[in-house]
Tab-separated table of C-alpha atoms in Angstrom:
chain	number	residue	atom	x	y	z
A	1	LEU	CA	78.858	-96.216	39.028
A	2	TYR	CA	82.417	-97.255	39.908
A	3	THR	CA	83.201	-100.945	39.596
A	4	ALA	CA	84.683	-102.404	42.747
A	5	PRO	CA	87.707	-104.694	42.200
A	6	ASP	CA	85.822	-107.472	44.014
A	7	SER	CA	82.806	-107.315	41.669
A	8	CYS	CA	81.974	-108.873	38.285
A	9	GLU	CA	79.862	-105.902	37.185
A	10	GLY	CA	80.921	-105.176	33.593
A	11	ARG	CA	83.679	-107.812	33.758
A	12	CYS	CA	81.889	-110.980	32.607
A	13	GLY	CA	84.062	-113.068	30.319
A	14	GLU	CA	87.151	-110.891	30.671
A	15	PRO	CA	90.491	-112.733	30.398
A	16	PHE	CA	92.146	-114.102	33.551
A	17	SER	CA	94.598	-111.707	35.187
A	18	GLU	CA	96.670	-112.530	38.269
A	19	GLU	CA	96.318	-108.905	39.408
A	20	ASP	CA	92.557	-109.252	39.946
A	21	GLU	CA	91.301	-109.855	43.487
A	22	CYS	CA	88.676	-112.254	42.166
A	23	HIS	CA	87.713	-113.476	38.707
A	24	CYS	CA	84.899	-113.365	36.160
A	25	HIS	CA	86.189	-115.533	33.317
A	26	PRO	CA	84.096	-118.579	32.321
A	27	GLU	CA	86.413	-121.095	34.068
A	28	CYS	CA	86.378	-119.325	37.460
A	29	GLU	CA	83.599	-121.580	38.786
A	30	THR	CA	85.606	-124.758	38.250
A	31	GLU	CA	88.715	-123.012	39.622
A	32	HIS	CA	86.732	-121.694	42.646
A	33	ASN	CA	88.060	-118.139	42.337
A	34	CYS	CA	84.975	-116.219	41.124
A	35	CYS	CA	83.878	-112.938	42.658
A	36	GLU	CA	80.937	-113.373	45.022
A	37	ASP	CA	78.508	-111.667	42.608
A	38	HIS	CA	79.651	-113.699	39.563
A	39	GLU	CA	76.391	-115.647	39.310
A	40	ARG	CA	74.252	-112.512	39.679
A	41	HIS	CA	76.072	-110.651	36.915
A	42	CYS	CA	77.383	-113.401	34.663
A	43	GLY	CA	74.932	-116.251	35.161
A	44	PRO	CA	72.334	-117.072	32.467
A	45	ASP	CA	69.938	-114.461	33.904
A	46	GLY	CA	72.576	-111.895	34.835
A	47	PHE	CA	72.425	-108.290	33.683
A	48	SER	CA	75.742	-108.531	31.844
A	49	SER	CA	74.619	-111.472	29.731
A	50	SER	CA	71.008	-110.454	29.182
A	51	SER	CA	69.443	-108.656	26.221
A	52	ASP	CA	70.285	-105.368	27.968
A	53	SER	CA	74.031	-105.966	27.680
A	54	ILE	CA	75.974	-103.984	25.068
A	55	THR	CA	77.798	-106.110	22.496
A	56	GLU	CA	81.148	-105.324	20.871
A	57	ARG	CA	79.350	-104.833	17.545
A	58	GLU	CA	76.901	-102.360	19.091
A	59	LEU	CA	79.783	-100.440	20.671
A	60	LEU	CA	81.507	-100.227	17.294
A	61	GLU	CA	78.384	-99.147	15.412
A	62	LEU	CA	77.305	-96.572	17.985
A	63	SER	CA	80.825	-95.105	18.211
A	64	GLU	CA	80.784	-94.575	14.436
A	65	GLN	CA	77.332	-92.986	14.655
A	66	LEU	CA	78.514	-90.585	17.380
A	67	TYR	CA	81.537	-89.749	15.212
A	68	ALA	CA	79.243	-88.921	12.289
A	69	LEU	CA	77.000	-86.780	14.520
A	70	ASP	CA	79.859	-84.573	15.754
A	71	HIS	CA	78.533	-81.520	13.914
A	72	ASN	CA	80.552	-79.112	16.084
A	73	LYS	CA	83.953	-80.649	15.335
A	74	ALA	CA	86.717	-78.664	13.660
A	75	ARG	CA	86.916	-78.628	9.884
A	76	PRO	CA	90.340	-79.239	8.266
A	77	SER	CA	90.692	-75.472	7.733
A	78	ASP	CA	90.053	-74.719	11.446
A	79	ILE	CA	93.313	-76.195	12.804
A	80	ALA	CA	96.896	-76.246	11.548
A	81	LEU	CA	99.247	-78.540	13.473
A	82	ASN	CA	103.046	-78.579	13.470
A	83	PRO	CA	103.907	-82.053	14.896
A	84	GLN	CA	107.687	-81.799	14.165
A	85	HIS	CA	109.738	-84.575	15.814
A	86	LEU	CA	108.411	-88.148	15.754
A	87	ALA	CA	109.838	-89.772	18.907
A	88	ASP	CA	111.155	-93.340	18.999
A	89	PRO	CA	109.964	-95.490	21.937
A	90	ASP	CA	113.298	-94.979	23.725
A	91	GLU	CA	112.998	-91.183	23.414
A	92	THR	CA	109.608	-90.602	25.042
A	93	GLY	CA	110.934	-90.799	28.605
A	94	ASP	CA	114.053	-88.655	28.378
A	95	LYS	CA	112.326	-85.267	28.765
A	96	ARG	CA	114.125	-83.656	25.834
A	97	ASP	CA	112.371	-80.945	23.838
A	98	ARG	CA	112.926	-81.999	20.241
A	99	SER	CA	110.347	-79.621	18.721
A	100	PRO	CA	111.315	-75.937	18.944
A	101	GLN	CA	107.966	-74.689	17.616
A	102	PRO	CA	104.530	-74.917	19.283
A	103	LEU	CA	102.260	-77.819	18.298
A	104	TYR	CA	99.453	-75.509	17.162
A	105	LYS	CA	100.247	-73.156	14.281
A	106	TYR	CA	96.629	-71.995	14.014
A	107	VAL	CA	93.214	-72.611	15.572
A	108	ASN	CA	90.049	-70.869	14.438
A	109	GLU	CA	88.899	-69.592	17.832
A	110	GLN	CA	85.389	-68.951	16.504
A	111	LEU	CA	84.892	-72.626	17.390
A	112	PHE	CA	85.106	-71.613	21.052
A	113	SER	CA	81.998	-69.450	20.799
A	114	LYS	CA	79.812	-72.528	20.142
A	115	PRO	CA	77.738	-73.189	23.298
A	116	THR	CA	79.295	-76.560	24.185
A	117	TYR	CA	82.845	-75.221	23.728
A	118	ALA	CA	82.168	-71.981	25.633
A	119	SER	CA	80.589	-73.770	28.606
A	120	PHE	CA	83.394	-76.394	28.539
A	121	ILE	CA	86.168	-73.770	28.643
A	122	LYS	CA	84.544	-72.116	31.671
A	123	LEU	CA	85.112	-75.343	33.640
A	124	LEU	CA	88.848	-75.562	33.045
A	125	ASP	CA	89.907	-73.089	35.750
A	126	ASN	CA	87.851	-74.781	38.476
A	127	TYR	CA	90.521	-77.216	39.648
A	128	GLN	CA	93.674	-77.430	41.753
A	129	ARG	CA	95.913	-79.663	39.713
A	130	ALA	CA	97.863	-81.090	42.676
A	131	THR	CA	96.466	-84.368	44.009
A	132	GLY	CA	96.138	-84.724	47.778
A	133	ARG	CA	94.503	-81.304	48.159
A	134	GLU	CA	90.726	-81.315	48.626
A	135	GLU	CA	88.748	-79.582	45.881
A	136	GLU	CA	86.460	-76.770	46.987
A	137	VAL	CA	83.420	-76.499	44.728
A	138	THR	CA	81.685	-73.118	44.727
A	139	ALA	CA	78.060	-72.423	43.843
A	140	GLU	CA	79.276	-70.727	40.650
A	141	GLU	CA	81.260	-73.818	39.671
A	142	LEU	CA	78.198	-76.027	40.250
A	143	ARG	CA	76.228	-73.729	37.924
A	144	GLU	CA	78.983	-74.049	35.305
A	145	GLN	CA	78.871	-77.851	35.537
A	146	LYS	CA	75.099	-77.846	35.132
A	147	ARG	CA	75.250	-75.434	32.203
A	148	PHE	CA	77.831	-77.533	30.369
A	149	LEU	CA	75.801	-80.737	30.742
A	150	GLU	CA	72.624	-78.935	29.633
A	151	GLU	CA	74.410	-77.646	26.518
A	152	VAL	CA	75.849	-81.037	25.529
A	153	MET	CA	72.445	-82.682	26.028
A	154	LYS	CA	70.987	-80.325	23.401
A	155	THR	CA	73.231	-81.881	20.750
A	156	GLU	CA	72.086	-84.597	18.362
A	157	LEU	CA	75.125	-86.662	19.391
A	158	MET	CA	74.206	-86.859	23.085
A	159	LYS	CA	70.529	-87.392	22.309
A	160	LYS	CA	71.535	-90.379	20.168
A	161	LEU	CA	73.583	-91.790	23.042
A	162	PHE	CA	70.698	-91.358	25.480
A	163	VAL	CA	68.196	-93.076	23.158
A	164	PHE	CA	70.578	-96.026	22.801
A	165	LEU	CA	71.109	-96.340	26.576
A	166	GLN	CA	67.370	-95.950	27.209
A	167	GLY	CA	66.780	-98.812	24.765
A	168	LYS	CA	69.147	-100.903	26.890
A	169	ASN	CA	67.077	-100.124	30.025
A	170	ARG	CA	69.942	-98.151	31.583
A	171	TYR	CA	67.875	-94.969	31.959
A	172	SER	CA	64.152	-94.255	32.012
A	173	SER	CA	64.445	-90.490	31.449
A	174	GLU	CA	66.871	-87.901	30.115
A	175	GLN	CA	66.874	-86.323	33.573
A	176	GLU	CA	68.078	-89.576	35.124
A	177	PHE	CA	70.848	-89.777	32.514
A	178	LEU	CA	71.832	-86.159	33.220
A	179	GLN	CA	72.089	-86.852	36.959
A	180	ASP	CA	74.291	-89.868	36.262
A	181	LEU	CA	76.553	-87.830	33.966
A	182	GLU	CA	76.899	-85.207	36.694
A	183	GLN	CA	77.991	-87.809	39.251
A	184	MET	CA	80.159	-89.682	36.762
A	185	TRP	CA	82.128	-86.641	35.602
A	186	PHE	CA	81.962	-84.168	38.492
A	187	GLY	CA	81.557	-86.410	41.551
A	188	LEU	CA	84.667	-86.044	43.707
A	189	TYR	CA	86.864	-88.973	44.757
A	190	SER	CA	90.351	-89.444	46.162
A	191	ARG	CA	93.567	-89.911	44.197
A	192	GLY	CA	95.793	-89.409	47.215
A	193	ASP	CA	95.786	-89.078	51.009
A	194	GLY	CA	92.047	-89.751	51.238
A	195	GLU	CA	91.177	-86.190	50.203
A	196	ARG	CA	88.318	-85.639	47.749
A	197	ASP	CA	90.823	-84.154	45.334
A	198	SER	CA	89.772	-85.365	41.900
A	199	SER	CA	86.938	-85.964	39.461
A	200	GLY	CA	86.580	-87.663	36.100
A	201	PHE	CA	86.355	-84.287	34.390
A	202	GLU	CA	89.436	-82.889	36.108
A	203	HIS	CA	91.536	-85.951	35.321
A	204	VAL	CA	90.538	-86.490	31.684
A	205	PHE	CA	90.020	-82.953	30.436
A	206	SER	CA	91.823	-80.517	32.726
A	207	GLY	CA	94.776	-82.614	33.922
A	208	GLU	CA	96.407	-83.225	37.300
A	209	VAL	CA	99.879	-83.491	38.787
A	210	LYS	CA	100.589	-86.561	40.900
A	211	LYS	CA	104.012	-87.485	42.329
A	212	GLY	CA	105.674	-84.876	40.132
A	213	LYS	CA	104.154	-86.162	36.876
A	214	VAL	CA	101.269	-84.998	34.718
A	215	SER	CA	98.291	-87.336	35.094
A	216	GLY	CA	95.365	-87.360	32.670
A	217	PHE	CA	95.196	-84.173	30.534
A	218	HIS	CA	93.818	-85.603	27.291
A	219	ASN	CA	91.994	-82.621	25.792
A	220	TRP	CA	93.155	-80.673	22.743
A	221	ILE	CA	91.354	-77.431	23.688
A	222	ARG	CA	92.991	-77.369	27.121
A	223	PHE	CA	96.387	-78.026	25.514
A	224	TYR	CA	95.958	-75.279	22.914
A	225	LEU	CA	94.859	-72.657	25.466
A	226	LEU	CA	97.752	-73.432	27.842
A	227	GLU	CA	100.294	-73.594	25.013
A	228	LYS	CA	99.097	-70.180	23.848
A	229	GLN	CA	99.706	-68.859	27.402
A	230	GLY	CA	103.221	-70.340	27.395
A	231	VAL	CA	102.401	-72.729	30.251
A	232	VAL	CA	102.618	-75.916	28.161
A	233	ASN	CA	105.708	-76.793	26.120
A	234	TYR	CA	105.289	-79.383	23.338
A	235	PHE	CA	108.279	-81.786	23.075
A	236	SER	CA	107.458	-84.418	20.423
A	237	HIS	CA	104.866	-86.942	19.285
A	238	ASN	CA	105.076	-90.728	19.170
A	239	PHE	CA	101.862	-91.384	17.213
A	240	ASN	CA	99.944	-89.462	14.562
A	241	GLY	CA	96.645	-90.942	13.429
A	242	PRO	CA	96.194	-91.746	9.716
A	243	TRP	CA	93.189	-89.444	9.334
A	244	ASP	CA	93.195	-86.326	7.154
A	245	SER	CA	90.110	-84.845	8.807
A	246	TYR	CA	89.092	-84.213	12.426
A	247	PRO	CA	88.917	-85.668	14.958
A	248	ASP	CA	92.463	-86.951	14.577
A	249	VAL	CA	94.485	-88.743	17.282
A	250	LEU	CA	97.920	-87.717	18.497
A	251	GLY	CA	100.213	-89.350	21.059
A	252	LEU	CA	102.468	-86.650	22.482
A	253	GLN	CA	105.142	-85.630	24.982
A	254	PHE	CA	105.012	-82.273	26.736
A	255	SER	CA	105.759	-80.405	29.931
A	256	TRP	CA	103.229	-78.399	31.927
A	257	ASP	CA	104.923	-75.833	34.134
A	258	GLY	CA	107.910	-78.161	34.344
A	259	PHE	CA	105.885	-81.322	35.056
A	260	TYR	CA	106.328	-83.958	32.332
A	261	LYS	CA	103.870	-86.133	30.422
A	262	GLU	CA	105.731	-89.048	28.876
A	263	VAL	CA	102.961	-90.343	26.630
A	264	GLY	CA	99.670	-88.473	26.493
A	265	SER	CA	97.037	-89.096	23.859
A	266	ALA	CA	94.265	-86.843	22.643
A	267	PHE	CA	91.582	-86.524	20.040
A	268	ILE	CA	92.414	-83.383	18.050
A	269	GLY	CA	89.602	-81.212	16.721
A	270	CYS	CA	86.586	-83.016	18.163
A	271	SER	CA	83.865	-81.207	20.097
A	272	PRO	CA	83.595	-81.539	23.891
A	273	GLU	CA	80.356	-83.500	23.479
A	274	PHE	CA	82.047	-86.136	21.287
A	275	GLU	CA	84.645	-86.921	23.956
A	276	LEU	CA	82.108	-86.775	26.777
A	277	GLY	CA	79.698	-89.042	24.898
A	278	LEU	CA	82.253	-91.597	23.764
A	279	TYR	CA	83.996	-91.876	27.140
A	280	SER	CA	80.657	-92.095	28.978
A	281	LEU	CA	79.573	-94.910	26.664
A	282	CYS	CA	82.809	-96.827	27.319
A	283	PHE	CA	82.511	-96.293	31.061
A	284	LEU	CA	78.889	-97.445	31.212
A	285	ALA	CA	79.267	-100.371	28.800
A	286	ARG	CA	82.603	-101.677	30.106
A	287	PRO	CA	83.183	-100.552	33.699
A	288	GLY	CA	86.398	-101.551	35.413
A	289	ARG	CA	89.446	-102.712	33.514
A	290	ALA	CA	87.332	-103.987	30.610
């Protein structure tokens, strides 16, 4: 699942970057700096350039379809935000709280009784936020992971994503897709000291602390629940999407128990399945830096 830096999987045609160990741009053959598997992935018969590849247009169209199928998202009346101070670029790093009020004035918590929300929220207390400390996964936590994935797979949105990926010969069955999602989001890997201390879900949705800074933490539900507990303090925002319905997008500054997030971004008001589906699509279609 995870693209190695010395592989062209998902990287065919990407622009040249000096940081890359080896290269996958069209000129790499004449420059003799291609990755070893360049021909296999990017040659005329390679997976990345075959009919099973996912084009930019397909990504755009499917993303819009998933957006339209987010039947569990918040309605405009379900959330009232109070964004307050709009930070200039030179203000985002100075750790000053320029917004005395919380970000969320109101959230209709009936949303949280929907099956995908309820099973999502159960997962949020399963993690140690400090990197470098091995995660211990209990049998109960494994059941919660399974339940969440089963609930999201019941939605029209995730079924649409599966049908698309099946049509691209990525998966032969929904069960195979489910197993991949489980590994992709809940499989443990190391962010520090070689310990299996992190997962995709923990990083993106729950948040971590690494080297004294907040890492990840991109989920509006997590933010709202912790702000309500007084654990998260909203400082300012540096971007507010132009949309007047949900999901909206906000770039924001905040502290979590004293640990700072200089620029975090989040969809506001979307369902858990929308984020899971969209991010999974991006990860599968464009692994690695692409």
